Structures are given as C-alpha cells and as structure tokens.
C-alpha cells in the first residue's frame, strides 16, 4: 500500500502543496504530480511487484530460488523510501518548485533496497541439487516373472465436510426457486455449485502403481485421473511435507511443483524428465516410490524398437 495513503492522517497536521515535486535534475526539482497521483502511482507499481513475485513463486523452483522474496523486500524498501523522500522534500512548502533536494535520500534508498533484497535472497533461497543429480530414492527388488501392485488412499474429512456444506448451500438455493417460492439467486448458486464438486474432488485421492506406471485418481470415484508411465518418470521418493510448505490444503501449485496435500507427513514425490515434480500425501509412500523406481529403471534398460 502507498506510504502516502498510510500517512494521510499525519500529513493532515502539516502543509503539502497541491502539486508535489517528484523528479529532480541535480538539486533542483523539474517535474511534479498531484498529491493524489503521487500516492496512487507507487501503489500501482507495488501491485506489479507483487504480481511479479507471485508469478516467480509459481515457476518450478521459483520459491527455492529466493527471487519472490527478493522482489518483495527490495521493491518494498525502494517504493517506501522514494515516497518518504518525496514527503520530506515537499513538506511545508508552498510550491513544488521549492522542494528540498533528495541527493542523500537517493543514495540511502538504493543502498537500503539492495541490502533488503540481499538479506531476503539469503533468507528464502534453498540451494538445490544440480540437474541430473537428483536422488533416485528407494528401490524395490521385483522377482522375475512377477508383477507387483501398490495401492494407497487418503482423505481429508474437513474438506469433505466443506464440500457437503457447499453442496447443501447450492441445493438450499436451488430448491426454493424450483418450487416457485423464490426467484433463482444465480450470483449465490453458481459459485456454490462450482465449488462443491471442486472441493469434493480435492478431498480424497487414490494412488496406484502398476507395471503401466502411476495413476492418481481424485475424489470418491477416482476421477479426474492423472497418469505417468514409467518412461515419463525420472525418479520417485518419499518426502515429509506440511501444508505450509505446499501452500495450503488440497491441490496446490507453487515453487515445489504440484502437491496434493490432504494430511501432513510423508508424500510420494515423482520427478519427470522435464524437471516437474508432483507430490501426493499418501500412506506407505516409501514403498510406492521404491516400486516406481524399480519400474522406471527397468523401462530405461528395455531397448526401444
């Protein structure tokens, strides 16, 4: 939020010109904006910085790179410092042409933004392993002539309850209209009708590993479904994750990749040859990863025709 907007109660006790100096040539102001524009323009720039950080956060490995935190920290210090310098230079001036120089402010703001960005980068980045050196995780021995199958299922009762509440709300909105008691409240019905099945689909998950690869089915009917063949997968592993790391409950996409987070703890994590990762919180994840690694190793050894 704009520092000028936050500071308006304090500014009311001081005098500011209707036009404030916003640009200096040397020690002399040579351009200006209205007070309102000077408050709203940095707020718009801050919105762009936040959107840029959000986009960087969602790229594979984005959060681990430290870029989102660096953008927010350095951008916040830079914009806040710039507005503080504008307020200080124009405060109690009758004309914007009389604004004080900002030479010292500029140096302090640039240095402060650089330091804040550097600290944020060190605090938020997580060094990763180099490409091609990802750990394969556990491996299971498959006896000759045998086929093994691994199955696991997890559900989140709170998400199931939320889906039931949303579905009940949709039905409660539609039934009175269907009987003619009231008109149809579309602005309420449409969000409820869309959210109820979406939340229900994210409230439970079924994972299955067979010779054909990994299948992940969503919801009580196992649909929609995602599939990875053994040739699609580079490696699999079991990894403990929390909702805070995944970005919340349900189907989440962030710097860790895609995570189906239904309960904290062990997740089956698969990494494709393109570098994308998919994780699902299921029981017995280590055994599923071991079977997948055995199947992918076998697929890589099979000559193609």
PDB file of C-alpha atoms in Angstrom:
ATOM      1  CA  UNK A   1       0.000   0.000   0.000  1.00  0.00           C
ATOM      2  CA  UNK A   2       1.150   3.520  -0.736  1.00  0.00           C
ATOM      3  CA  UNK A   3       3.119   5.143   2.069  1.00  0.00           C
ATOM      4  CA  UNK A   4       1.403   8.478   1.335  1.00  0.00           C
ATOM      5  CA  UNK A   5      -2.023   6.877   1.770  1.00  0.00           C
ATOM      6  CA  UNK A   6      -0.971   5.357   5.092  1.00  0.00           C
ATOM      7  CA  UNK A   7       0.452   8.652   6.266  1.00  0.00           C
ATOM      8  CA  UNK A   8      -2.526  10.866   5.344  1.00  0.00           C
ATOM      9  CA  UNK A   9      -3.646  11.405   8.979  1.00  0.00           C
ATOM     10  CA  UNK A  10      -0.127  12.595   9.858  1.00  0.00           C
ATOM     11  CA  UNK A  11       0.051  14.772   6.725  1.00  0.00           C
ATOM     12  CA  UNK A  12      -3.184  16.492   7.735  1.00  0.00           C
ATOM     13  CA  UNK A  13      -1.246  18.200  10.532  1.00  0.00           C
ATOM     14  CA  UNK A  14       1.286  19.571   8.025  1.00  0.00           C
ATOM     15  CA  UNK A  15       1.085  21.516   4.808  1.00  0.00           C
ATOM     16  CA  UNK A  16       1.681  19.929   1.429  1.00  0.00           C
ATOM     17  CA  UNK A  17       1.355  21.719  -1.936  1.00  0.00           C
ATOM     18  CA  UNK A  18      -1.364  20.536  -4.325  1.00  0.00           C
ATOM     19  CA  UNK A  19       1.424  19.660  -6.745  1.00  0.00           C
ATOM     20  CA  UNK A  20       4.426  17.832  -5.269  1.00  0.00           C
ATOM     21  CA  UNK A  21       7.887  17.570  -6.794  1.00  0.00           C
ATOM     22  CA  UNK A  22       8.579  14.002  -7.961  1.00  0.00           C
ATOM     23  CA  UNK A  23      11.676  14.406 -10.122  1.00  0.00           C
ATOM     24  CA  UNK A  24      14.912  16.291  -9.633  1.00  0.00           C
ATOM     25  CA  UNK A  25      17.612  17.420 -12.047  1.00  0.00           C
ATOM     26  CA  UNK A  26      20.642  17.684  -9.834  1.00  0.00           C
ATOM     27  CA  UNK A  27      19.484  19.570  -6.741  1.00  0.00           C
ATOM     28  CA  UNK A  28      16.529  21.293  -8.428  1.00  0.00           C
ATOM     29  CA  UNK A  29      13.040  19.811  -8.923  1.00  0.00           C
ATOM     30  CA  UNK A  30      11.949  19.831 -12.560  1.00  0.00           C
ATOM     31  CA  UNK A  31       8.750  17.743 -12.605  1.00  0.00           C
ATOM     32  CA  UNK A  32       5.691  17.231 -10.427  1.00  0.00           C
ATOM     33  CA  UNK A  33       2.481  15.279  -9.834  1.00  0.00           C
ATOM     34  CA  UNK A  34      -0.720  15.975  -7.972  1.00  0.00           C
ATOM     35  CA  UNK A  35      -0.701  14.733  -4.390  1.00  0.00           C
ATOM     36  CA  UNK A  36      -3.289  12.069  -5.272  1.00  0.00           C
ATOM     37  CA  UNK A  37      -1.300  10.811  -8.265  1.00  0.00           C
ATOM     38  CA  UNK A  38       1.895  10.753  -6.213  1.00  0.00           C
ATOM     39  CA  UNK A  39       0.111   8.491  -3.709  1.00  0.00           C
ATOM     40  CA  UNK A  40      -1.603   6.157  -6.195  1.00  0.00           C
ATOM     41  CA  UNK A  41       1.209   5.706  -8.735  1.00  0.00           C
ATOM     42  CA  UNK A  42       3.600   3.895  -6.321  1.00  0.00           C
ATOM     43  CA  UNK A  43       0.660   1.789  -5.122  1.00  0.00           C
ATOM     44  CA  UNK A  44       0.167   0.630  -8.728  1.00  0.00           C
ATOM     45  CA  UNK A  45       3.885  -0.102  -9.064  1.00  0.00           C
ATOM     46  CA  UNK A  46       3.756  -2.124  -5.832  1.00  0.00           C
ATOM     47  CA  UNK A  47       0.859  -4.164  -7.240  1.00  0.00           C
ATOM     48  CA  UNK A  48       3.007  -5.021 -10.278  1.00  0.00           C
ATOM     49  CA  UNK A  49       5.879  -6.037  -7.993  1.00  0.00           C
ATOM     50  CA  UNK A  50       3.561  -8.332  -6.016  1.00  0.00           C
ATOM     51  CA  UNK A  51       2.218  -9.885  -9.220  1.00  0.00           C
ATOM     52  CA  UNK A  52       5.767 -10.405 -10.476  1.00  0.00           C
ATOM     53  CA  UNK A  53       6.733 -12.096  -7.221  1.00  0.00           C
ATOM     54  CA  UNK A  54       3.629 -14.307  -7.406  1.00  0.00           C
ATOM     55  CA  UNK A  55       4.480 -15.376 -10.967  1.00  0.00           C
ATOM     56  CA  UNK A  56       8.088 -16.113  -9.988  1.00  0.00           C
ATOM     57  CA  UNK A  57       6.834 -18.087  -6.975  1.00  0.00           C
ATOM     58  CA  UNK A  58       4.755 -20.388  -9.177  1.00  0.00           C
ATOM     59  CA  UNK A  59       7.533 -21.276 -11.602  1.00  0.00           C
ATOM     60  CA  UNK A  60       9.189 -24.652 -10.892  1.00  0.00           C
ATOM     61  CA  UNK A  61      11.866 -23.952  -8.310  1.00  0.00           C
ATOM     62  CA  UNK A  62      10.755 -20.318  -8.078  1.00  0.00           C
ATOM     63  CA  UNK A  63      10.315 -20.183  -4.320  1.00  0.00           C
ATOM     64  CA  UNK A  64      13.542 -22.057  -3.719  1.00  0.00           C
ATOM     65  CA  UNK A  65      15.424 -19.547  -5.910  1.00  0.00           C
ATOM     66  CA  UNK A  66      14.725 -16.690  -3.493  1.00  0.00           C
ATOM     67  CA  UNK A  67      13.519 -14.420  -6.321  1.00  0.00           C
ATOM     68  CA  UNK A  68       9.983 -13.744  -4.945  1.00  0.00           C
ATOM     69  CA  UNK A  69      11.281 -12.685  -1.528  1.00  0.00           C
ATOM     70  CA  UNK A  70      13.999 -10.555  -3.105  1.00  0.00           C
ATOM     71  CA  UNK A  71      11.472  -8.732  -5.311  1.00  0.00           C
ATOM     72  CA  UNK A  72       9.137  -8.018  -2.406  1.00  0.00           C
ATOM     73  CA  UNK A  73      11.851  -6.892   0.011  1.00  0.00           C
ATOM     74  CA  UNK A  74      13.839  -4.684  -2.357  1.00  0.00           C
ATOM     75  CA  UNK A  75      10.714  -3.327  -4.078  1.00  0.00           C
ATOM     76  CA  UNK A  76       9.042  -2.516  -0.759  1.00  0.00           C
ATOM     77  CA  UNK A  77      12.071  -0.657   0.600  1.00  0.00           C
ATOM     78  CA  UNK A  78      12.580   1.185  -2.702  1.00  0.00           C
ATOM     79  CA  UNK A  79       8.976   2.385  -3.019  1.00  0.00           C
ATOM     80  CA  UNK A  80       8.597   3.242   0.662  1.00  0.00           C
ATOM     81  CA  UNK A  81      11.889   5.146   0.674  1.00  0.00           C
ATOM     82  CA  UNK A  82      11.008   7.002  -2.519  1.00  0.00           C
ATOM     83  CA  UNK A  83       7.702   8.194  -1.101  1.00  0.00           C
ATOM     84  CA  UNK A  84       9.286   9.111   2.228  1.00  0.00           C
ATOM     85  CA  UNK A  85      11.824  11.253   0.368  1.00  0.00           C
ATOM     86  CA  UNK A  86       9.062  12.958  -1.646  1.00  0.00           C
ATOM     87  CA  UNK A  87       7.083  13.731   1.518  1.00  0.00           C
ATOM     88  CA  UNK A  88      10.178  15.033   3.321  1.00  0.00           C
ATOM     89  CA  UNK A  89      11.182  17.254   0.395  1.00  0.00           C
ATOM     90  CA  UNK A  90       7.726  18.770  -0.174  1.00  0.00           C
ATOM     91  CA  UNK A  91       6.574  19.050   3.424  1.00  0.00           C
ATOM     92  CA  UNK A  92       5.509  22.561   4.473  1.00  0.00           C
ATOM     93  CA  UNK A  93       6.433  24.005   1.049  1.00  0.00           C
ATOM     94  CA  UNK A  94       4.092  26.419  -0.692  1.00  0.00           C
ATOM     95  CA  UNK A  95       5.175  25.403  -4.218  1.00  0.00           C
ATOM     96  CA  UNK A  96       6.611  22.211  -5.619  1.00  0.00           C
ATOM     97  CA  UNK A  97       9.405  24.269  -7.184  1.00  0.00           C
ATOM     98  CA  UNK A  98      10.653  24.981  -3.653  1.00  0.00           C
ATOM     99  CA  UNK A  99      11.070  21.308  -2.718  1.00  0.00           C
ATOM    100  CA  UNK A 100      14.324  20.344  -0.992  1.00  0.00           C
ATOM    101  CA  UNK A 101      16.935  18.223  -2.844  1.00  0.00           C
ATOM    102  CA  UNK A 102      16.911  14.438  -2.369  1.00  0.00           C
ATOM    103  CA  UNK A 103      20.540  13.582  -3.121  1.00  0.00           C
ATOM    104  CA  UNK A 104      21.276  11.920   0.213  1.00  0.00           C
ATOM    105  CA  UNK A 105      17.890  10.188   0.202  1.00  0.00           C
ATOM    106  CA  UNK A 106      18.556   8.576  -3.171  1.00  0.00           C
ATOM    107  CA  UNK A 107      21.806   7.022  -2.015  1.00  0.00           C
ATOM    108  CA  UNK A 108      20.257   5.759   1.237  1.00  0.00           C
ATOM    109  CA  UNK A 109      17.216   4.303  -0.574  1.00  0.00           C
ATOM    110  CA  UNK A 110      19.251   2.453  -3.197  1.00  0.00           C
ATOM    111  CA  UNK A 111      21.600   1.025  -0.587  1.00  0.00           C
ATOM    112  CA  UNK A 112      18.685   0.052   1.678  1.00  0.00           C
ATOM    113  CA  UNK A 113      16.830  -1.668  -1.179  1.00  0.00           C
ATOM    114  CA  UNK A 114      19.959  -3.577  -2.187  1.00  0.00           C
ATOM    115  CA  UNK A 115      20.630  -4.717   1.389  1.00  0.00           C
ATOM    116  CA  UNK A 116      16.995  -5.737   1.930  1.00  0.00           C
ATOM    117  CA  UNK A 117      16.953  -7.708  -1.317  1.00  0.00           C
ATOM    118  CA  UNK A 118      20.224  -9.439  -0.488  1.00  0.00           C
ATOM    119  CA  UNK A 119      19.043 -10.394   3.003  1.00  0.00           C
ATOM    120  CA  UNK A 120      15.740 -11.686   1.625  1.00  0.00           C
ATOM    121  CA  UNK A 121      17.584 -13.732  -1.003  1.00  0.00           C
ATOM    122  CA  UNK A 122      19.821 -15.368   1.618  1.00  0.00           C
ATOM    123  CA  UNK A 123      16.821 -15.981   3.902  1.00  0.00           C
ATOM    124  CA  UNK A 124      14.452 -17.504   1.323  1.00  0.00           C
ATOM    125  CA  UNK A 125      16.585 -19.333  -1.245  1.00  0.00           C
ATOM    126  CA  UNK A 126      17.155 -23.053  -0.854  1.00  0.00           C
ATOM    127  CA  UNK A 127      20.131 -24.483  -2.700  1.00  0.00           C
ATOM    128  CA  UNK A 128      19.045 -27.456  -4.795  1.00  0.00           C
ATOM    129  CA  UNK A 129      20.893 -30.310  -6.315  1.00  0.00           C
ATOM    130  CA  UNK A 130      22.212 -29.918  -9.808  1.00  0.00           C
ATOM    131  CA  UNK A 131      20.249 -31.216 -12.772  1.00  0.00           C
ATOM    132  CA  UNK A 132      20.858 -34.895 -13.342  1.00  0.00           C
ATOM    133  CA  UNK A 133      21.978 -35.487  -9.752  1.00  0.00           C
ATOM    134  CA  UNK A 134      18.516 -35.907  -8.219  1.00  0.00           C
ATOM    135  CA  UNK A 135      18.393 -38.754  -5.682  1.00  0.00           C
ATOM    136  CA  UNK A 136      16.509 -41.760  -7.030  1.00  0.00           C
ATOM    137  CA  UNK A 137      15.136 -42.745  -3.670  1.00  0.00           C
ATOM    138  CA  UNK A 138      14.421 -46.320  -2.548  1.00  0.00           C
ATOM    139  CA  UNK A 139      14.379 -49.239  -4.988  1.00  0.00           C
ATOM    140  CA  UNK A 140      12.383 -52.461  -4.675  1.00  0.00           C
ATOM    141  CA  UNK A 141      13.509 -55.829  -5.992  1.00  0.00           C
ATOM    142  CA  UNK A 142      10.879 -57.358  -8.274  1.00  0.00           C
ATOM    143  CA  UNK A 143      11.185 -61.168  -8.573  1.00  0.00           C
ATOM    144  CA  UNK A 144      11.477 -62.440 -12.127  1.00  0.00           C
ATOM    145  CA  UNK A 145       8.136 -63.239 -13.727  1.00  0.00           C
ATOM    146  CA  UNK A 146       6.116 -61.418 -11.062  1.00  0.00           C
ATOM    147  CA  UNK A 147       4.148 -58.176 -11.177  1.00  0.00           C
ATOM    148  CA  UNK A 148       3.677 -56.068  -8.048  1.00  0.00           C
ATOM    149  CA  UNK A 149       0.911 -53.555  -7.372  1.00  0.00           C
ATOM    150  CA  UNK A 150       0.938 -50.783  -4.772  1.00  0.00           C
ATOM    151  CA  UNK A 151      -2.258 -49.064  -3.656  1.00  0.00           C
ATOM    152  CA  UNK A 152      -2.857 -46.241  -1.213  1.00  0.00           C
ATOM    153  CA  UNK A 153      -5.723 -43.887  -0.428  1.00  0.00           C
ATOM    154  CA  UNK A 154      -6.009 -40.754   1.717  1.00  0.00           C
ATOM    155  CA  UNK A 155      -8.914 -38.465   2.508  1.00  0.00           C
ATOM    156  CA  UNK A 156      -9.385 -35.223   4.416  1.00  0.00           C
ATOM    157  CA  UNK A 157     -12.627 -35.200   6.445  1.00  0.00           C
ATOM    158  CA  UNK A 158     -12.580 -31.407   6.812  1.00  0.00           C
ATOM    159  CA  UNK A 159     -12.519 -30.898   3.045  1.00  0.00           C
ATOM    160  CA  UNK A 160     -15.264 -33.497   2.680  1.00  0.00           C
ATOM    161  CA  UNK A 161     -17.337 -31.606   5.259  1.00  0.00           C
ATOM    162  CA  UNK A 162     -16.722 -28.328   3.421  1.00  0.00           C
ATOM    163  CA  UNK A 163     -17.839 -29.937   0.145  1.00  0.00           C
ATOM    164  CA  UNK A 164     -21.021 -31.158   1.877  1.00  0.00           C
ATOM    165  CA  UNK A 165     -21.739 -27.690   3.276  1.00  0.00           C
ATOM    166  CA  UNK A 166     -21.223 -26.081  -0.142  1.00  0.00           C
ATOM    167  CA  UNK A 167     -23.393 -28.715  -1.818  1.00  0.00           C
ATOM    168  CA  UNK A 168     -26.129 -28.226   0.790  1.00  0.00           C
ATOM    169  CA  UNK A 169     -25.965 -24.487   0.229  1.00  0.00           C
ATOM    170  CA  UNK A 170     -26.348 -24.966  -3.533  1.00  0.00           C
ATOM    171  CA  UNK A 171     -29.318 -27.279  -3.029  1.00  0.00           C
ATOM    172  CA  UNK A 172     -30.861 -24.912  -0.497  1.00  0.00           C
ATOM    173  CA  UNK A 173     -30.587 -22.091  -3.021  1.00  0.00           C
ATOM    174  CA  UNK A 174     -31.981 -24.074  -5.968  1.00  0.00           C
ATOM    175  CA  UNK A 175     -34.896 -25.938  -4.319  1.00  0.00           C
ATOM    176  CA  UNK A 176     -36.976 -22.901  -3.231  1.00  0.00           C
ATOM    177  CA  UNK A 177     -36.613 -21.492  -6.747  1.00  0.00           C
ATOM    178  CA  UNK A 178     -37.613 -24.850  -8.287  1.00  0.00           C
ATOM    179  CA  UNK A 179     -40.814 -24.922  -6.218  1.00  0.00           C
ATOM    180  CA  UNK A 180     -41.632 -21.331  -7.124  1.00  0.00           C
ATOM    181  CA  UNK A 181     -41.235 -19.940  -3.628  1.00  0.00           C
ATOM    182  CA  UNK A 182     -38.440 -17.556  -4.592  1.00  0.00           C
ATOM    183  CA  UNK A 183     -36.518 -16.441  -7.633  1.00  0.00           C
ATOM    184  CA  UNK A 184     -33.286 -18.136  -8.583  1.00  0.00           C
ATOM    185  CA  UNK A 185     -30.313 -16.425  -6.946  1.00  0.00           C
ATOM    186  CA  UNK A 186     -27.680 -17.000  -9.657  1.00  0.00           C
ATOM    187  CA  UNK A 187     -24.862 -14.989  -8.006  1.00  0.00           C
ATOM    188  CA  UNK A 188     -25.089 -17.324  -4.989  1.00  0.00           C
ATOM    189  CA  UNK A 189     -25.973 -20.582  -6.761  1.00  0.00           C
ATOM    190  CA  UNK A 190     -23.216 -20.580  -9.399  1.00  0.00           C
ATOM    191  CA  UNK A 191     -20.218 -20.226  -7.003  1.00  0.00           C
ATOM    192  CA  UNK A 192     -21.664 -22.840  -4.629  1.00  0.00           C
ATOM    193  CA  UNK A 193     -22.445 -25.272  -7.456  1.00  0.00           C
ATOM    194  CA  UNK A 194     -18.939 -24.940  -8.895  1.00  0.00           C
ATOM    195  CA  UNK A 195     -17.034 -25.030  -5.617  1.00  0.00           C
ATOM    196  CA  UNK A 196     -18.810 -28.072  -4.108  1.00  0.00           C
ATOM    197  CA  UNK A 197     -17.609 -30.666  -6.684  1.00  0.00           C
ATOM    198  CA  UNK A 198     -14.178 -28.998  -6.929  1.00  0.00           C
ATOM    199  CA  UNK A 199     -13.623 -29.273  -3.172  1.00  0.00           C
ATOM    200  CA  UNK A 200     -15.024 -32.823  -3.163  1.00  0.00           C
ATOM    201  CA  UNK A 201     -12.557 -33.847  -5.892  1.00  0.00           C
ATOM    202  CA  UNK A 202      -9.680 -32.477  -3.805  1.00  0.00           C
ATOM    203  CA  UNK A 203     -10.873 -34.067  -0.543  1.00  0.00           C
ATOM    204  CA  UNK A 204      -9.614 -37.598  -1.264  1.00  0.00           C
ATOM    205  CA  UNK A 205      -7.046 -39.243  -3.500  1.00  0.00           C
ATOM    206  CA  UNK A 206      -6.242 -42.770  -4.687  1.00  0.00           C
ATOM    207  CA  UNK A 207      -2.706 -43.682  -5.768  1.00  0.00           C
ATOM    208  CA  UNK A 208      -1.867 -46.856  -7.663  1.00  0.00           C
ATOM    209  CA  UNK A 209       1.455 -48.111  -9.042  1.00  0.00           C
ATOM    210  CA  UNK A 210       1.406 -50.968 -11.554  1.00  0.00           C
ATOM    211  CA  UNK A 211       3.572 -52.079 -14.454  1.00  0.00           C
ATOM    212  CA  UNK A 212       1.914 -49.340 -16.539  1.00  0.00           C
ATOM    213  CA  UNK A 213       3.109 -46.609 -14.176  1.00  0.00           C
ATOM    214  CA  UNK A 214       1.497 -44.292 -11.624  1.00  0.00           C
ATOM    215  CA  UNK A 215      -2.217 -43.429 -11.572  1.00  0.00           C
ATOM    216  CA  UNK A 216      -3.645 -40.736  -9.298  1.00  0.00           C
ATOM    217  CA  UNK A 217      -7.448 -40.610  -9.006  1.00  0.00           C
ATOM    218  CA  UNK A 218      -9.240 -37.737  -7.308  1.00  0.00           C
ATOM    219  CA  UNK A 219     -12.458 -37.699  -5.327  1.00  0.00           C
ATOM    220  CA  UNK A 220     -14.683 -40.568  -4.170  1.00  0.00           C
ATOM    221  CA  UNK A 221     -14.975 -42.002  -7.711  1.00  0.00           C
ATOM    222  CA  UNK A 222     -11.291 -41.709  -8.604  1.00  0.00           C
ATOM    223  CA  UNK A 223     -11.986 -39.111 -11.291  1.00  0.00           C
ATOM    224  CA  UNK A 224     -10.489 -36.973 -12.716  1.00  0.00           C
ATOM    225  CA  UNK A 225      -7.299 -39.010 -13.065  1.00  0.00           C
ATOM    226  CA  UNK A 226      -3.635 -38.324 -13.835  1.00  0.00           C
ATOM    227  CA  UNK A 227      -1.251 -40.926 -15.263  1.00  0.00           C
ATOM    228  CA  UNK A 228       2.526 -41.206 -15.609  1.00  0.00           C
ATOM    229  CA  UNK A 229       4.135 -44.125 -17.448  1.00  0.00           C
ATOM    230  CA  UNK A 230       7.500 -45.482 -16.217  1.00  0.00           C
ATOM    231  CA  UNK A 231       9.214 -43.780 -19.168  1.00  0.00           C
ATOM    232  CA  UNK A 232       7.796 -40.398 -18.045  1.00  0.00           C
ATOM    233  CA  UNK A 233       9.343 -40.596 -14.571  1.00  0.00           C
ATOM    234  CA  UNK A 234      12.967 -39.801 -13.778  1.00  0.00           C
ATOM    235  CA  UNK A 235      12.813 -40.720 -10.082  1.00  0.00           C
ATOM    236  CA  UNK A 236      10.476 -41.139  -7.122  1.00  0.00           C
ATOM    237  CA  UNK A 237      10.983 -40.599  -3.419  1.00  0.00           C
ATOM    238  CA  UNK A 238       9.150 -40.230  -0.109  1.00  0.00           C
ATOM    239  CA  UNK A 239       9.366 -36.774   1.456  1.00  0.00           C
ATOM    240  CA  UNK A 240       7.754 -35.205   4.524  1.00  0.00           C
ATOM    241  CA  UNK A 241       5.810 -32.044   3.715  1.00  0.00           C
ATOM    242  CA  UNK A 242       3.489 -29.732   5.622  1.00  0.00           C
ATOM    243  CA  UNK A 243       0.514 -27.652   4.421  1.00  0.00           C
ATOM    244  CA  UNK A 244       2.620 -24.536   4.997  1.00  0.00           C
ATOM    245  CA  UNK A 245       5.253 -25.804   2.578  1.00  0.00           C
ATOM    246  CA  UNK A 246       2.647 -26.832   0.000  1.00  0.00           C
ATOM    247  CA  UNK A 247       0.781 -23.528   0.248  1.00  0.00           C
ATOM    248  CA  UNK A 248      -2.336 -24.913   1.946  1.00  0.00           C
ATOM    249  CA  UNK A 249      -4.708 -27.862   1.730  1.00  0.00           C
ATOM    250  CA  UNK A 250      -5.983 -29.571  -1.413  1.00  0.00           C
ATOM    251  CA  UNK A 251      -4.489 -29.278  -4.902  1.00  0.00           C
ATOM    252  CA  UNK A 252      -1.660 -26.739  -4.680  1.00  0.00           C
ATOM    253  CA  UNK A 253       0.859 -25.409  -7.225  1.00  0.00           C
ATOM    254  CA  UNK A 254       3.899 -23.452  -6.024  1.00  0.00           C
ATOM    255  CA  UNK A 255       7.681 -23.459  -6.104  1.00  0.00           C
ATOM    256  CA  UNK A 256       7.771 -27.113  -5.005  1.00  0.00           C
ATOM    257  CA  UNK A 257       5.745 -28.111  -8.054  1.00  0.00           C
ATOM    258  CA  UNK A 258       2.273 -29.648  -7.680  1.00  0.00           C
ATOM    259  CA  UNK A 259       1.232 -31.065  -4.308  1.00  0.00           C
ATOM    260  CA  UNK A 260      -1.994 -32.815  -3.347  1.00  0.00           C
ATOM    261  CA  UNK A 261      -1.948 -32.031   0.376  1.00  0.00           C
ATOM    262  CA  UNK A 262      -4.579 -33.884   2.397  1.00  0.00           C
ATOM    263  CA  UNK A 263      -2.586 -34.522   5.565  1.00  0.00           C
ATOM    264  CA  UNK A 264       0.835 -33.533   6.807  1.00  0.00           C
ATOM    265  CA  UNK A 265       3.640 -36.061   6.684  1.00  0.00           C
ATOM    266  CA  UNK A 266       5.054 -38.432   4.098  1.00  0.00           C
ATOM    267  CA  UNK A 267       4.302 -37.699   0.438  1.00  0.00           C
ATOM    268  CA  UNK A 268       5.029 -39.715  -2.678  1.00  0.00           C
ATOM    269  CA  UNK A 269       7.027 -37.345  -4.903  1.00  0.00           C
ATOM    270  CA  UNK A 270       7.684 -38.131  -8.566  1.00  0.00           C
ATOM    271  CA  UNK A 271      10.021 -36.131 -10.775  1.00  0.00           C
ATOM    272  CA  UNK A 272       9.557 -36.216 -14.548  1.00  0.00           C
ATOM    273  CA  UNK A 273      12.318 -35.974 -17.144  1.00  0.00           C
ATOM    274  CA  UNK A 274      11.178 -32.385 -17.797  1.00  0.00           C
ATOM    275  CA  UNK A 275      12.073 -31.448 -14.202  1.00  0.00           C
ATOM    276  CA  UNK A 276       8.483 -31.024 -12.959  1.00  0.00           C
ATOM    277  CA  UNK A 277       7.549 -32.584  -9.606  1.00  0.00           C
ATOM    278  CA  UNK A 278       4.225 -33.970  -8.417  1.00  0.00           C
ATOM    279  CA  UNK A 279       3.639 -34.916  -4.778  1.00  0.00           C
ATOM    280  CA  UNK A 280       0.690 -36.585  -3.102  1.00  0.00           C
ATOM    281  CA  UNK A 281       0.244 -37.168   0.621  1.00  0.00           C
ATOM    282  CA  UNK A 282      -0.497 -40.881   0.957  1.00  0.00           C
ATOM    283  CA  UNK A 283       0.343 -43.652   3.393  1.00  0.00           C
ATOM    284  CA  UNK A 284       3.218 -46.048   2.682  1.00  0.00           C
ATOM    285  CA  UNK A 285       4.781 -43.522   0.299  1.00  0.00           C
ATOM    286  CA  UNK A 286       8.269 -45.041   0.571  1.00  0.00           C
ATOM    287  CA  UNK A 287       7.142 -48.425  -0.732  1.00  0.00           C
ATOM    288  CA  UNK A 288       5.298 -46.788  -3.616  1.00  0.00           C
ATOM    289  CA  UNK A 289       8.416 -44.790  -4.501  1.00  0.00           C
ATOM    290  CA  UNK A 290      10.562 -47.937  -4.340  1.00  0.00           C
ATOM    291  CA  UNK A 291       8.274 -49.801  -6.738  1.00  0.00           C
ATOM    292  CA  UNK A 292       8.160 -46.843  -9.118  1.00  0.00           C
ATOM    293  CA  UNK A 293      11.959 -46.558  -9.151  1.00  0.00           C
ATOM    294  CA  UNK A 294      12.252 -50.248  -9.975  1.00  0.00           C
ATOM    295  CA  UNK A 295       9.767 -49.888 -12.845  1.00  0.00           C
ATOM    296  CA  UNK A 296      11.471 -46.776 -14.247  1.00  0.00           C
ATOM    297  CA  UNK A 297      14.883 -48.451 -14.045  1.00  0.00           C
ATOM    298  CA  UNK A 298      13.520 -51.495 -15.868  1.00  0.00           C
ATOM    299  CA  UNK A 299      11.879 -49.288 -18.518  1.00  0.00           C
ATOM    300  CA  UNK A 300      15.138 -47.403 -19.113  1.00  0.00           C
ATOM    301  CA  UNK A 301      17.006 -50.686 -19.632  1.00  0.00           C
ATOM    302  CA  UNK A 302      14.459 -52.009 -22.142  1.00  0.00           C
ATOM    303  CA  UNK A 303      15.671 -51.285 -25.705  1.00  0.00           C
ATOM    304  CA  UNK A 304      13.283 -49.367 -27.894  1.00  0.00           C
ATOM    305  CA  UNK A 305      12.362 -50.732 -31.315  1.00  0.00           C
TER     306      UNK A 305
END
